[in-house]
Amino acid sequence: MLREDWPTPEEGLVITHFLTVRDVARSREFYADIFGGRVVLEENPAIVKVANSWIIMNPGGGPTPDKPDVVLEPPDRPTTVSAFMNVRVADIAAFHSAASRKGAEFLTEPIDRKAEIRCYMRDPDGYLIEVGQATGMLEGIFADRPADSGR
């Protein structure tokens, strides 16, 4: 494998996304198939390079010496989210169509929010993934703030 296949910078840093998953093989194939990723490592941990980033996946587990008192587990409540992956695409209609044909399930069709066209999907473990295409924001047009945001 080539050095650029691995999330190991020659200088500075790279940011990867780690997911605690229920079934490594199923999640690995989801990210490789839906996002056109390349499997760098099958497991322990699974690593899939997607575009210019990496998704690292392992099953949950108890504390380790370097993270005492921390237990990793996949999400258990799909209605509560504290973080999610944000994926930017060049053509959201094409991505939505291709991903849907491959079995991806979206919460809604892509919605035009003035600044961007976006929609959300879930991975096999229920992680939320925003998929969006920048539109108006490239011209200084941004989405309206939610009425209850207080800002």
Short mmCIF file of N, CA, C and O in Angstrom, two decimals, residues 19-143:
data_model
loop_
_atom_site.label_atom_id
_atom_site.label_comp_id
_atom_site.label_asym_id
_atom_site.label_seq_id
_atom_site.Cartn_x
_atom_site.Cartn_y
_atom_site.Cartn_z
N LEU A 19 -15.88 5.59 14.24
CA LEU A 19 -17.23 5.14 14.55
C LEU A 19 -17.18 3.84 15.32
O LEU A 19 -16.47 2.91 14.93
N THR A 20 -17.93 3.76 16.40
CA THR A 20 -18.12 2.50 17.10
C THR A 20 -19.30 1.83 16.42
O THR A 20 -20.39 2.41 16.33
N VAL A 21 -19.09 0.61 15.91
CA VAL A 21 -20.10 -0.06 15.09
C VAL A 21 -20.49 -1.41 15.68
O VAL A 21 -19.75 -2.01 16.44
N ARG A 22 -21.66 -1.89 15.28
CA ARG A 22 -22.15 -3.19 15.73
C ARG A 22 -21.55 -4.32 14.88
O ARG A 22 -21.25 -5.38 15.38
N ASP A 23 -21.43 -4.10 13.58
CA ASP A 23 -20.95 -5.12 12.65
C ASP A 23 -19.92 -4.46 11.73
O ASP A 23 -20.28 -3.73 10.80
N VAL A 24 -18.65 -4.74 11.98
CA VAL A 24 -17.57 -4.08 11.25
C VAL A 24 -17.69 -4.31 9.75
O VAL A 24 -17.60 -3.38 8.95
N ALA A 25 -17.91 -5.55 9.34
CA ALA A 25 -17.97 -5.87 7.91
C ALA A 25 -19.11 -5.10 7.23
O ALA A 25 -18.93 -4.53 6.14
N ARG A 26 -20.27 -5.07 7.85
CA ARG A 26 -21.42 -4.38 7.26
C ARG A 26 -21.16 -2.88 7.13
O ARG A 26 -21.42 -2.27 6.10
N SER A 27 -20.61 -2.27 8.18
CA SER A 27 -20.33 -0.84 8.15
C SER A 27 -19.21 -0.51 7.17
O SER A 27 -19.29 0.47 6.42
N ARG A 28 -18.19 -1.33 7.15
CA ARG A 28 -17.07 -1.13 6.23
C ARG A 28 -17.58 -1.14 4.78
O ARG A 28 -17.24 -0.26 3.98
N GLU A 29 -18.42 -2.10 4.44
CA GLU A 29 -18.94 -2.19 3.08
C GLU A 29 -19.88 -1.03 2.76
O GLU A 29 -19.92 -0.56 1.63
N PHE A 30 -20.65 -0.57 3.74
CA PHE A 30 -21.54 0.58 3.53
C PHE A 30 -20.73 1.79 3.08
O PHE A 30 -21.02 2.42 2.07
N TYR A 31 -19.68 2.13 3.84
CA TYR A 31 -18.89 3.32 3.50
C TYR A 31 -18.10 3.14 2.22
O TYR A 31 -17.93 4.08 1.45
N ALA A 32 -17.64 1.94 1.95
CA ALA A 32 -16.92 1.69 0.70
C ALA A 32 -17.88 1.78 -0.49
O ALA A 32 -17.56 2.40 -1.51
N ASP A 33 -19.07 1.23 -0.36
CA ASP A 33 -20.03 1.18 -1.47
C ASP A 33 -20.74 2.52 -1.67
O ASP A 33 -20.71 3.09 -2.76
N ILE A 34 -21.38 3.03 -0.65
CA ILE A 34 -22.20 4.24 -0.78
C ILE A 34 -21.35 5.46 -1.12
O ILE A 34 -21.73 6.30 -1.93
N PHE A 35 -20.18 5.58 -0.49
CA PHE A 35 -19.35 6.76 -0.70
C PHE A 35 -18.16 6.52 -1.62
O PHE A 35 -17.29 7.37 -1.76
N GLY A 36 -18.11 5.34 -2.24
CA GLY A 36 -17.02 5.06 -3.16
C GLY A 36 -15.66 5.00 -2.47
O GLY A 36 -14.65 5.35 -3.06
N GLY A 37 -15.66 4.57 -1.23
CA GLY A 37 -14.42 4.50 -0.47
C GLY A 37 -13.59 3.28 -0.83
O GLY A 37 -14.05 2.37 -1.51
N ARG A 38 -12.36 3.31 -0.37
CA ARG A 38 -11.45 2.19 -0.60
C ARG A 38 -11.06 1.62 0.75
O ARG A 38 -10.61 2.36 1.64
N VAL A 39 -11.23 0.32 0.92
CA VAL A 39 -10.87 -0.33 2.17
C VAL A 39 -9.35 -0.38 2.27
O VAL A 39 -8.68 -0.95 1.42
N VAL A 40 -8.83 0.26 3.30
CA VAL A 40 -7.39 0.28 3.56
C VAL A 40 -7.03 -0.88 4.50
O VAL A 40 -6.01 -1.51 4.33
N LEU A 41 -7.89 -1.15 5.45
CA LEU A 41 -7.68 -2.23 6.41
C LEU A 41 -9.03 -2.86 6.72
O LEU A 41 -9.99 -2.14 7.02
N GLU A 42 -9.11 -4.19 6.62
CA GLU A 42 -10.38 -4.90 6.80
C GLU A 42 -10.96 -4.76 8.21
O GLU A 42 -12.15 -4.60 8.38
N GLU A 43 -10.11 -4.88 9.23
CA GLU A 43 -10.60 -4.78 10.61
C GLU A 43 -9.45 -4.62 11.59
O GLU A 43 -8.30 -4.76 11.24
N ASN A 44 -9.83 -4.30 12.80
CA ASN A 44 -8.95 -4.16 13.97
C ASN A 44 -7.94 -3.03 13.82
O ASN A 44 -6.76 -3.26 14.04
N PRO A 45 -8.32 -1.80 13.52
CA PRO A 45 -9.66 -1.35 13.15
C PRO A 45 -9.86 -1.41 11.64
O PRO A 45 -8.90 -1.46 10.88
N ALA A 46 -11.12 -1.38 11.22
CA ALA A 46 -11.41 -1.24 9.79
C ALA A 46 -11.13 0.22 9.44
O ALA A 46 -11.46 1.13 10.21
N ILE A 47 -10.49 0.42 8.29
CA ILE A 47 -10.22 1.78 7.82
C ILE A 47 -10.66 1.86 6.36
O ILE A 47 -10.25 1.05 5.55
N VAL A 48 -11.51 2.85 6.08
CA VAL A 48 -11.97 3.09 4.71
C VAL A 48 -11.58 4.52 4.35
O VAL A 48 -11.93 5.47 5.06
N LYS A 49 -10.82 4.66 3.28
CA LYS A 49 -10.46 5.99 2.79
C LYS A 49 -11.58 6.45 1.87
O LYS A 49 -11.92 5.78 0.90
N VAL A 50 -12.17 7.58 2.20
CA VAL A 50 -13.25 8.16 1.41
C VAL A 50 -12.80 9.56 1.01
O VAL A 50 -12.58 10.41 1.86
N ALA A 51 -12.65 9.77 -0.29
CA ALA A 51 -12.19 11.06 -0.83
C ALA A 51 -10.88 11.45 -0.15
O ALA A 51 -9.90 10.73 -0.25
N ASN A 52 -10.89 12.53 0.59
CA ASN A 52 -9.67 13.01 1.24
C ASN A 52 -9.69 12.80 2.75
O ASN A 52 -9.09 13.56 3.51
N SER A 53 -10.41 11.77 3.20
CA SER A 53 -10.53 11.51 4.63
C SER A 53 -10.59 10.01 4.89
O SER A 53 -10.64 9.21 3.95
N TRP A 54 -10.60 9.64 6.14
CA TRP A 54 -10.66 8.24 6.52
C TRP A 54 -11.74 8.04 7.57
O TRP A 54 -11.94 8.88 8.45
N ILE A 55 -12.42 6.90 7.47
CA ILE A 55 -13.39 6.50 8.48
C ILE A 55 -12.81 5.25 9.12
O ILE A 55 -12.49 4.28 8.44
N ILE A 56 -12.66 5.31 10.43
CA ILE A 56 -12.09 4.20 11.20
C ILE A 56 -13.22 3.59 12.01
O ILE A 56 -13.99 4.31 12.66
N MET A 57 -13.33 2.25 11.98
CA MET A 57 -14.45 1.57 12.64
C MET A 57 -13.96 0.39 13.47
O MET A 57 -13.13 -0.38 13.02
N ASN A 58 -14.52 0.27 14.65
CA ASN A 58 -14.27 -0.86 15.53
C ASN A 58 -15.54 -1.14 16.32
O ASN A 58 -16.35 -0.23 16.52
N PRO A 59 -15.69 -2.38 16.82
CA PRO A 59 -16.83 -2.64 17.69
C PRO A 59 -16.64 -1.94 19.02
O PRO A 59 -15.52 -1.52 19.36
N GLY A 60 -17.71 -1.80 19.76
CA GLY A 60 -17.64 -1.17 21.07
C GLY A 60 -16.80 -1.97 22.04
O GLY A 60 -16.42 -3.11 21.77
N GLY A 61 -16.51 -1.37 23.15
CA GLY A 61 -15.73 -2.06 24.15
C GLY A 61 -15.56 -1.23 25.39
O GLY A 61 -15.87 -0.04 25.42
N GLY A 62 -15.05 -1.88 26.40
CA GLY A 62 -14.88 -1.24 27.69
C GLY A 62 -13.64 -0.37 27.76
O GLY A 62 -12.95 -0.17 26.76
N PRO A 63 -13.36 0.11 28.94
CA PRO A 63 -12.21 0.99 29.14
C PRO A 63 -10.90 0.31 28.75
O PRO A 63 -10.78 -0.91 28.79
N THR A 64 -9.94 1.12 28.38
CA THR A 64 -8.58 0.66 28.10
C THR A 64 -7.65 1.54 28.93
O THR A 64 -8.08 2.58 29.45
N PRO A 65 -6.39 1.16 29.07
CA PRO A 65 -5.49 1.95 29.90
C PRO A 65 -5.40 3.43 29.48
O PRO A 65 -5.23 4.31 30.33
N ASP A 66 -5.55 3.71 28.18
CA ASP A 66 -5.44 5.10 27.73
C ASP A 66 -6.76 5.85 27.74
O ASP A 66 -6.80 7.05 27.48
N LYS A 67 -7.87 5.16 28.04
CA LYS A 67 -9.16 5.83 28.21
C LYS A 67 -9.94 5.14 29.34
O LYS A 67 -10.98 4.51 29.12
N PRO A 68 -9.41 5.25 30.55
CA PRO A 68 -10.08 4.62 31.69
C PRO A 68 -11.47 5.21 31.90
O PRO A 68 -11.70 6.39 31.64
N ASP A 69 -12.38 4.37 32.31
CA ASP A 69 -13.77 4.78 32.59
C ASP A 69 -14.55 5.21 31.35
O ASP A 69 -15.59 5.84 31.47
N VAL A 70 -14.06 4.87 30.15
CA VAL A 70 -14.77 5.22 28.92
C VAL A 70 -15.19 3.94 28.21
O VAL A 70 -14.37 3.07 27.95
N VAL A 71 -16.49 3.84 27.91
CA VAL A 71 -17.03 2.70 27.19
C VAL A 71 -17.50 3.19 25.83
O VAL A 71 -18.20 4.20 25.74
N LEU A 72 -17.10 2.49 24.77
CA LEU A 72 -17.54 2.85 23.41
C LEU A 72 -18.72 1.98 23.01
O LEU A 72 -18.66 0.76 23.15
N GLU A 73 -19.76 2.60 22.52
CA GLU A 73 -20.91 1.86 22.02
C GLU A 73 -21.59 2.65 20.93
O GLU A 73 -21.56 3.88 20.93
N PRO A 74 -22.19 1.95 19.96
CA PRO A 74 -22.90 2.66 18.88
C PRO A 74 -24.14 3.36 19.42
O PRO A 74 -24.59 3.08 20.54
N PRO A 75 -24.70 4.29 18.65
CA PRO A 75 -25.88 5.03 19.13
C PRO A 75 -27.06 4.09 19.39
O PRO A 75 -27.23 3.10 18.70
N ASP A 76 -27.84 4.43 20.41
CA ASP A 76 -29.00 3.60 20.70
C ASP A 76 -30.31 4.37 20.57
O ASP A 76 -31.37 3.77 20.61
N ARG A 77 -30.25 5.68 20.41
CA ARG A 77 -31.46 6.49 20.23
C ARG A 77 -31.34 7.31 18.96
O ARG A 77 -30.64 8.31 18.94
N PRO A 78 -32.04 6.93 17.91
CA PRO A 78 -31.90 7.65 16.63
C PRO A 78 -32.45 9.08 16.66
O PRO A 78 -32.18 9.86 15.75
N THR A 79 -33.17 9.45 17.71
CA THR A 79 -33.73 10.80 17.77
C THR A 79 -32.83 11.79 18.48
O THR A 79 -33.12 12.98 18.52
N THR A 80 -31.72 11.33 19.06
CA THR A 80 -30.79 12.21 19.75
C THR A 80 -29.42 12.09 19.10
O THR A 80 -28.88 10.99 18.98
N VAL A 81 -28.86 13.22 18.70
CA VAL A 81 -27.56 13.22 18.01
C VAL A 81 -26.70 14.32 18.63
O VAL A 81 -27.16 15.45 18.81
N SER A 82 -25.45 13.99 18.95
CA SER A 82 -24.55 15.00 19.48
C SER A 82 -23.45 15.36 18.47
O SER A 82 -22.78 16.38 18.63
N ALA A 83 -23.26 14.54 17.46
CA ALA A 83 -22.28 14.81 16.41
C ALA A 83 -22.68 14.01 15.19
O ALA A 83 -23.33 12.97 15.30
N PHE A 84 -22.30 14.51 14.01
CA PHE A 84 -22.58 13.75 12.80
C PHE A 84 -21.57 14.09 11.73
O PHE A 84 -20.90 15.12 11.80
N MET A 85 -21.47 13.22 10.76
CA MET A 85 -20.56 13.42 9.65
C MET A 85 -21.24 14.33 8.64
O MET A 85 -22.43 14.22 8.39
N ASN A 86 -20.46 15.25 8.06
CA ASN A 86 -20.96 16.16 7.05
C ASN A 86 -20.18 15.88 5.77
O ASN A 86 -18.97 16.02 5.74
N VAL A 87 -20.89 15.49 4.73
CA VAL A 87 -20.26 15.15 3.46
C VAL A 87 -20.69 16.17 2.43
O VAL A 87 -21.89 16.42 2.25
N ARG A 88 -19.73 16.77 1.74
CA ARG A 88 -20.03 17.73 0.67
C ARG A 88 -19.82 17.05 -0.67
O ARG A 88 -18.81 16.39 -0.88
N VAL A 89 -20.79 17.20 -1.55
CA VAL A 89 -20.72 16.59 -2.89
C VAL A 89 -20.85 17.68 -3.94
O VAL A 89 -21.38 18.76 -3.68
N ALA A 90 -20.37 17.38 -5.14
CA ALA A 90 -20.45 18.34 -6.25
C ALA A 90 -21.84 18.37 -6.86
O ALA A 90 -22.29 19.41 -7.35
N ASP A 91 -22.55 17.23 -6.84
CA ASP A 91 -23.87 17.12 -7.47
C ASP A 91 -24.76 16.27 -6.58
O ASP A 91 -24.72 15.05 -6.63
N ILE A 92 -25.57 16.92 -5.75
CA ILE A 92 -26.37 16.19 -4.78
C ILE A 92 -27.43 15.32 -5.43
O ILE A 92 -27.73 14.23 -4.96
N ALA A 93 -28.00 15.78 -6.53
CA ALA A 93 -29.02 14.96 -7.20
C ALA A 93 -28.42 13.65 -7.68
O ALA A 93 -29.00 12.58 -7.50
N ALA A 94 -27.25 13.72 -8.28
CA ALA A 94 -26.58 12.51 -8.77
C ALA A 94 -26.19 11.60 -7.60
O ALA A 94 -26.38 10.38 -7.66
N PHE A 95 -25.65 12.19 -6.52
CA PHE A 95 -25.26 11.38 -5.37
C PHE A 95 -26.48 10.71 -4.76
O PHE A 95 -26.47 9.51 -4.46
N HIS A 96 -27.53 11.47 -4.53
CA HIS A 96 -28.76 10.94 -3.92
C HIS A 96 -29.31 9.78 -4.74
O HIS A 96 -29.69 8.75 -4.21
N SER A 97 -29.35 9.96 -6.06
CA SER A 97 -29.86 8.92 -6.93
C SER A 97 -29.00 7.65 -6.86
O SER A 97 -29.51 6.54 -6.70
N ALA A 98 -27.69 7.81 -6.98
CA ALA A 98 -26.78 6.66 -6.95
C ALA A 98 -26.81 5.96 -5.60
O ALA A 98 -26.86 4.72 -5.53
N ALA A 99 -26.78 6.72 -4.52
CA ALA A 99 -26.78 6.12 -3.18
C ALA A 99 -28.10 5.41 -2.91
O ALA A 99 -28.12 4.33 -2.31
N SER A 100 -29.21 5.98 -3.35
CA SER A 100 -30.52 5.34 -3.17
C SER A 100 -30.57 4.01 -3.90
O SER A 100 -31.09 3.01 -3.38
N ARG A 101 -30.04 3.96 -5.13
CA ARG A 101 -30.01 2.70 -5.89
C ARG A 101 -29.18 1.64 -5.16
O ARG A 101 -29.45 0.46 -5.27
N LYS A 102 -28.18 2.08 -4.40
CA LYS A 102 -27.33 1.14 -3.67
C LYS A 102 -27.91 0.75 -2.32
O LYS A 102 -27.31 0.00 -1.57
N GLY A 103 -29.07 1.30 -1.98
CA GLY A 103 -29.74 0.93 -0.75
C GLY A 103 -29.67 1.93 0.38
O GLY A 103 -30.19 1.67 1.46
N ALA A 104 -29.05 3.08 0.17
CA ALA A 104 -29.01 4.09 1.21
C ALA A 104 -30.42 4.61 1.48
O ALA A 104 -31.20 4.79 0.55
N GLU A 105 -30.70 4.85 2.74
CA GLU A 105 -32.01 5.37 3.13
C GLU A 105 -31.86 6.79 3.64
O GLU A 105 -31.16 7.03 4.62
N PHE A 106 -32.53 7.72 2.97
CA PHE A 106 -32.48 9.13 3.34
C PHE A 106 -33.70 9.49 4.16
O PHE A 106 -34.79 8.95 3.96
N LEU A 107 -33.54 10.45 5.07
CA LEU A 107 -34.67 10.91 5.88
C LEU A 107 -35.66 11.68 5.02
O LEU A 107 -36.87 11.60 5.23
N THR A 108 -35.15 12.46 4.05
CA THR A 108 -35.98 13.21 3.10
C THR A 108 -35.25 13.27 1.76
O THR A 108 -34.08 12.90 1.68
N GLU A 109 -35.92 13.77 0.77
CA GLU A 109 -35.28 14.09 -0.50
C GLU A 109 -34.38 15.31 -0.23
O GLU A 109 -34.58 16.02 0.77
N PRO A 110 -33.44 15.63 -1.09
CA PRO A 110 -32.65 16.85 -0.91
C PRO A 110 -33.56 18.09 -0.89
O PRO A 110 -34.49 18.20 -1.68
N ILE A 111 -33.28 18.98 0.05
CA ILE A 111 -34.09 20.20 0.23
C ILE A 111 -33.21 21.42 0.00
O ILE A 111 -32.11 21.52 0.55
N ASP A 112 -33.70 22.35 -0.79
CA ASP A 112 -32.97 23.59 -1.07
C ASP A 112 -33.18 24.55 0.10
O ASP A 112 -34.30 24.97 0.37
N ARG A 113 -32.08 24.93 0.77
CA ARG A 113 -32.14 25.82 1.93
C ARG A 113 -31.52 27.18 1.61
O ARG A 113 -31.03 27.85 2.49
N LYS A 114 -31.47 27.56 0.37
CA LYS A 114 -30.88 28.79 -0.15
C LYS A 114 -29.35 28.75 -0.16
O LYS A 114 -28.75 28.99 -1.17
N ALA A 115 -28.73 28.44 0.96
CA ALA A 115 -27.27 28.39 1.04
C ALA A 115 -26.73 27.09 0.47
O ALA A 115 -25.60 27.04 -0.01
N GLU A 116 -27.54 26.07 0.56
CA GLU A 116 -27.11 24.73 0.16
C GLU A 116 -28.35 23.89 -0.13
O GLU A 116 -29.45 24.22 0.28
N ILE A 117 -28.11 22.80 -0.81
CA ILE A 117 -29.14 21.78 -0.98
C ILE A 117 -28.64 20.60 -0.15
O ILE A 117 -27.50 20.17 -0.30
N ARG A 118 -29.47 20.12 0.78
CA ARG A 118 -28.99 19.05 1.64
C ARG A 118 -30.08 18.07 2.01
O ARG A 118 -31.28 18.35 1.90
N CYS A 119 -29.61 16.92 2.47
CA CYS A 119 -30.49 15.89 3.01
C CYS A 119 -29.66 15.06 3.99
O CYS A 119 -28.45 15.24 4.10
N TYR A 120 -30.33 14.20 4.70
CA TYR A 120 -29.65 13.37 5.70
C TYR A 120 -29.95 11.90 5.45
O TYR A 120 -31.03 11.55 4.98
N MET A 121 -28.99 11.07 5.80
CA MET A 121 -29.15 9.62 5.71
C MET A 121 -28.58 9.02 6.98
O MET A 121 -27.95 9.71 7.78
N ARG A 122 -28.81 7.72 7.16
CA ARG A 122 -28.22 7.01 8.29
C ARG A 122 -27.39 5.84 7.78
O ARG A 122 -27.71 5.25 6.77
N ASP A 123 -26.34 5.53 8.52
CA ASP A 123 -25.54 4.36 8.18
C ASP A 123 -26.14 3.14 8.87
O ASP A 123 -27.16 3.27 9.57
N PRO A 124 -25.57 1.96 8.70
CA PRO A 124 -26.17 0.75 9.29
C PRO A 124 -26.30 0.76 10.81
O PRO A 124 -27.14 0.07 11.37
N ASP A 125 -25.48 1.57 11.50
CA ASP A 125 -25.58 1.65 12.96
C ASP A 125 -26.47 2.79 13.43
O ASP A 125 -26.64 3.00 14.62
N GLY A 126 -27.02 3.55 12.50
CA GLY A 126 -27.89 4.66 12.86
C GLY A 126 -27.20 6.00 12.96
O GLY A 126 -27.82 6.99 13.34
N TYR A 127 -25.90 6.07 12.62
CA TYR A 127 -25.23 7.36 12.63
C TYR A 127 -25.84 8.26 11.56
O TYR A 127 -26.09 7.82 10.44
N LEU A 128 -26.05 9.50 11.91
CA LEU A 128 -26.60 10.49 10.99
C LEU A 128 -25.50 11.04 10.11
O LEU A 128 -24.40 11.34 10.59
N ILE A 129 -25.78 11.18 8.81
CA ILE A 129 -24.82 11.72 7.86
C ILE A 129 -25.53 12.80 7.05
O ILE A 129 -26.54 12.54 6.41
N GLU A 130 -25.01 14.03 7.12
CA GLU A 130 -25.54 15.11 6.29
C GLU A 130 -24.83 15.05 4.94
O GLU A 130 -23.61 14.92 4.88
N VAL A 131 -25.59 15.13 3.86
CA VAL A 131 -25.02 15.19 2.52
C VAL A 131 -25.52 16.48 1.90
O VAL A 131 -26.73 16.72 1.84
N GLY A 132 -24.59 17.35 1.49
CA GLY A 132 -25.00 18.64 0.97
C GLY A 132 -24.17 19.11 -0.18
O GLY A 132 -23.03 18.68 -0.38
N GLN A 133 -24.77 20.02 -0.94
CA GLN A 133 -24.09 20.68 -2.05
C GLN A 133 -24.18 22.18 -1.80
O GLN A 133 -25.27 22.72 -1.66
N ALA A 134 -23.03 22.83 -1.72
CA ALA A 134 -23.01 24.28 -1.53
C ALA A 134 -23.58 24.95 -2.77
O ALA A 134 -23.21 24.62 -3.89
N THR A 135 -24.50 25.89 -2.55
CA THR A 135 -25.09 26.63 -3.67
C THR A 135 -25.00 28.12 -3.33
O THR A 135 -23.98 28.74 -3.57
N GLY A 136 -26.02 28.66 -2.71
CA GLY A 136 -26.06 30.09 -2.40
C GLY A 136 -24.91 30.58 -1.54
O GLY A 136 -24.46 31.72 -1.68
N MET A 137 -24.41 29.73 -0.64
CA MET A 137 -23.32 30.19 0.25
C MET A 137 -22.09 30.60 -0.55
O MET A 137 -21.30 31.42 -0.09
N LEU A 138 -21.94 30.08 -1.74
CA LEU A 138 -20.82 30.45 -2.60
C LEU A 138 -20.97 31.87 -3.12
O LEU A 138 -20.03 32.46 -3.63
N GLU A 139 -22.20 32.42 -2.99
CA GLU A 139 -22.49 33.78 -3.44
C GLU A 139 -22.89 34.68 -2.28
O GLU A 139 -23.48 35.74 -2.47
N GLY A 140 -22.63 34.23 -1.04
CA GLY A 140 -22.96 35.03 0.13
C GLY A 140 -24.39 34.92 0.59
O GLY A 140 -24.85 35.72 1.40
N ILE A 141 -25.12 33.93 0.10
CA ILE A 141 -26.52 33.72 0.50
C ILE A 141 -26.54 32.56 1.49
O ILE A 141 -26.09 31.47 1.17
N PHE A 142 -27.06 32.83 2.69
CA PHE A 142 -27.07 31.80 3.72
C PHE A 142 -28.48 31.48 4.16
O PHE A 142 -29.40 32.26 3.96
N ALA A 143 -28.65 30.32 4.79
CA ALA A 143 -29.96 29.86 5.24
C ALA A 143 -30.47 30.76 6.35
O ALA A 143 -29.69 31.35 7.11
#
